[in-house]
Amino acid sequence: MNAEAATLMGADGRNEDREGWHQQDGQSFEEWMDSRVARYETRQYDWDVLKFQADFDPKYRRAQMRYMGTGGTGKSTDNNTVPSEHFTFSTMVLPPGCEGPPHLHTDVEEVFFMLRGSIRLTVEDGDRKWESVLKERDLISVPPGVYRGLVNEGQEEALMCVMLGAVKPVTPSYPPDHPLASIKRDKK
C-alpha cells in the first residue's frame, strides 16, 4: 500500500471521511498543531444528542461534550472536534437520579473515567451480571459485546470522560425487551 492510500485508511482498515490526524497539504505546522487542540471554552454540552431518550423518560437526560470524534451517540459529524484515527473522546454529564440505559457496543470497548461524583455501573452478559460503584478517578474499560448501563444515585452531577475505540463506532443497541429498543431516532 502506498503512503497516499494509507493516509486515507484508518487503522481499522476502513476508509476515513477525512484524512484525520495527518497534516493537510498547504497547512503550516502551527496551523496543524492548532487544529489538534480542543479548548473547553470552545465546547458546549449537547443535551440534544440523546434527547430522544429523555423525551421517552426524563431519567435518561444527560449531555455530551465532544473533544475527539462524535462518540457512539449516533451524531454523524461535529466539525468542532479534533480529528482522530483510533478512538473518540468526550465528557458526559449525568444529573442526579438520571441514568444511561443498558446498551451494547458490538465493535468497540468503552472506557469510563470518573472526574466528579459517582455512578453505579452494571454490566450484563447473558445471565451473568456485575455491578460496581465508580467514584472520582476510577476507570473501567467495558469490552464490546456486553450490555452496560449506569445510574447516578448521588445528589450531585456525575462528570466522566468517555472513550470509544473507533473513529466512527457502530450506533449502540438496547436489550430487545428494553422500552428504548422500539424508539425510532432521527439521524443527526
C-alpha positions as CSV (number, residue, x, y, z in Angstrom):
1,M,0.0,0.0,0.0
2,N,1.4,3.4,-0.9
3,A,1.6,6.3,1.6
4,E,-1.3,8.2,0.0
5,A,-3.6,5.2,0.3
6,A,-2.5,4.7,3.9
7,T,-3.3,8.3,4.7
8,L,-7.0,7.7,3.7
9,M,-7.4,4.4,5.5
10,G,-7.8,4.2,9.3
11,A,-6.0,1.7,11.5
12,D,-9.2,-0.4,11.5
13,G,-9.0,-0.9,7.7
14,R,-11.9,1.4,6.9
15,N,-11.6,4.5,4.7
16,E,-11.9,7.7,6.6
17,D,-14.3,10.6,5.7
18,R,-11.3,13.0,6.0
19,E,-7.6,12.5,6.4
20,G,-7.9,12.6,10.2
21,W,-4.8,13.4,12.1
22,H,-2.5,13.9,9.1
23,Q,-1.2,17.3,8.3
24,Q,-3.1,18.7,5.3
25,D,-1.3,19.9,2.1
26,G,-0.5,23.6,2.4
27,Q,-1.2,23.7,6.1
28,S,1.7,25.1,8.2
29,F,3.0,23.2,11.2
30,E,1.5,25.8,13.5
31,E,-1.9,25.6,11.9
32,W,-1.8,21.8,12.1
33,M,-0.9,21.8,15.8
34,D,-3.6,24.4,16.5
35,S,-6.2,22.1,14.8
36,R,-5.1,19.4,17.3
37,V,-6.3,21.4,20.4
38,A,-9.8,21.3,21.7
39,R,-10.4,24.0,24.3
40,Y,-13.1,23.9,26.9
41,E,-14.2,27.4,26.2
42,T,-15.0,26.4,22.5
43,R,-17.2,23.4,23.6
44,Q,-20.8,23.2,24.6
45,Y,-22.7,20.4,26.3
46,D,-25.0,18.8,23.8
47,W,-28.2,18.0,25.7
48,D,-30.0,17.2,22.4
49,V,-27.8,14.3,21.0
50,L,-29.6,11.8,23.3
51,K,-32.8,13.9,23.8
52,F,-34.8,11.1,22.1
53,Q,-34.2,9.0,25.2
54,A,-35.0,11.9,27.7
55,D,-38.2,12.6,25.7
56,F,-39.2,9.0,26.3
57,D,-38.4,9.2,30.0
58,P,-36.7,12.2,31.8
59,K,-34.5,9.8,33.8
60,Y,-32.4,9.3,30.7
61,R,-31.4,13.0,30.5
62,R,-27.6,13.5,30.0
63,A,-25.3,15.6,28.0
64,Q,-22.2,15.0,25.9
65,M,-19.3,17.4,25.3
66,R,-17.2,16.1,22.3
67,Y,-13.5,16.6,22.0
68,M,-12.4,13.9,19.5
69,G,-14.9,12.3,17.2
70,T,-18.6,12.1,17.8
71,G,-18.8,9.1,20.1
72,G,-21.4,6.4,19.8
73,T,-24.4,8.6,20.2
74,G,-25.4,8.5,16.5
75,K,-24.3,12.1,15.7
76,S,-22.7,11.8,12.3
77,T,-20.4,14.9,12.3
78,D,-19.0,17.6,14.6
79,N,-16.5,20.0,12.9
80,N,-15.5,21.3,16.4
81,T,-13.7,18.2,17.3
82,V,-10.0,17.2,17.0
83,P,-9.5,14.6,14.2
84,S,-8.7,11.1,15.4
85,E,-7.8,7.8,13.8
86,H,-8.3,5.4,16.6
87,F,-10.9,6.5,19.2
88,T,-13.4,9.1,20.3
89,F,-13.2,11.1,23.5
90,S,-15.9,13.1,25.2
91,T,-17.1,14.1,28.6
92,M,-20.6,13.2,29.8
93,V,-22.7,14.8,32.4
94,L,-25.2,12.7,34.3
95,P,-27.6,14.7,36.5
96,P,-28.6,13.2,39.9
97,G,-31.1,10.4,39.6
98,C,-30.5,10.1,35.9
99,E,-29.2,7.1,34.0
100,G,-27.6,5.9,30.8
101,P,-29.8,2.9,29.7
102,P,-28.3,-0.5,29.2
103,H,-26.8,-0.6,25.7
104,L,-24.4,-2.7,23.7
105,H,-21.4,-1.7,21.6
106,T,-20.7,-4.5,19.1
107,D,-17.5,-3.1,17.7
108,V,-15.6,-1.2,20.5
109,E,-14.6,-1.2,24.1
110,E,-16.0,1.8,26.1
111,V,-13.9,3.4,28.8
112,F,-15.4,5.5,31.6
113,F,-13.1,7.7,33.8
114,M,-14.9,9.5,36.6
115,L,-13.9,13.1,37.1
116,R,-16.6,14.1,39.7
117,G,-19.4,12.4,41.5
118,S,-20.1,8.7,41.3
119,I,-22.1,6.2,39.2
120,R,-23.3,2.7,39.6
121,L,-22.3,0.7,36.6
122,T,-24.0,-2.6,35.6
123,V,-22.5,-4.9,33.0
124,E,-24.5,-7.9,31.8
125,D,-23.6,-10.8,29.5
126,G,-26.4,-13.2,29.1
127,D,-27.4,-14.4,32.6
128,R,-24.2,-13.0,34.1
129,K,-24.4,-9.6,35.9
130,W,-21.7,-7.5,37.5
131,E,-22.0,-4.1,39.3
132,S,-19.6,-1.6,40.7
133,V,-19.7,1.9,42.0
134,L,-17.2,4.2,40.3
135,K,-16.0,7.2,42.1
136,E,-13.7,10.1,41.4
137,R,-10.6,9.0,39.4
138,D,-11.9,5.4,38.9
139,L,-11.8,3.9,35.5
140,I,-13.4,0.9,33.8
141,S,-12.9,-0.5,30.3
142,V,-16.1,-2.3,29.2
143,P,-15.4,-4.8,26.4
144,P,-17.5,-4.9,23.3
145,G,-20.4,-7.4,23.1
146,V,-21.8,-6.9,26.7
147,Y,-24.6,-4.6,27.9
148,R,-23.6,-1.7,30.1
149,G,-25.8,0.8,31.9
150,L,-25.1,3.4,34.5
151,V,-27.0,5.4,37.1
152,N,-26.2,8.5,39.2
153,E,-27.6,7.6,42.6
154,G,-25.9,10.6,44.2
155,Q,-27.0,14.2,45.0
156,E,-24.6,15.9,42.6
157,E,-23.9,15.7,38.9
158,A,-21.6,12.9,37.8
159,L,-19.0,14.0,35.3
160,M,-17.0,11.4,33.4
161,C,-14.7,11.0,30.4
162,V,-15.9,8.5,27.8
163,M,-13.7,6.9,25.2
164,L,-14.7,4.6,22.4
165,G,-12.2,2.5,20.5
166,A,-13.0,3.6,16.9
167,V,-13.4,6.9,15.0
168,K,-16.9,6.1,14.0
169,P,-18.4,3.4,16.3
170,V,-21.5,1.5,15.3
171,T,-24.5,3.1,17.0
172,P,-25.2,1.0,20.1
173,S,-28.3,-1.1,20.6
174,Y,-30.6,-1.8,23.6
175,P,-31.7,-5.1,25.0
176,P,-34.7,-6.3,22.9
177,D,-37.0,-6.1,25.9
178,H,-36.0,-2.6,26.9
179,P,-38.5,0.2,26.1
180,L,-35.9,2.2,24.2
181,A,-35.3,-0.7,21.7
182,S,-38.6,0.2,19.9
183,I,-37.9,4.0,19.7
184,K,-37.0,5.3,16.3
185,R,-34.5,8.1,16.3
186,D,-33.6,10.8,13.8
187,K,-30.1,10.7,12.3
188,K,-28.2,13.8,13.2
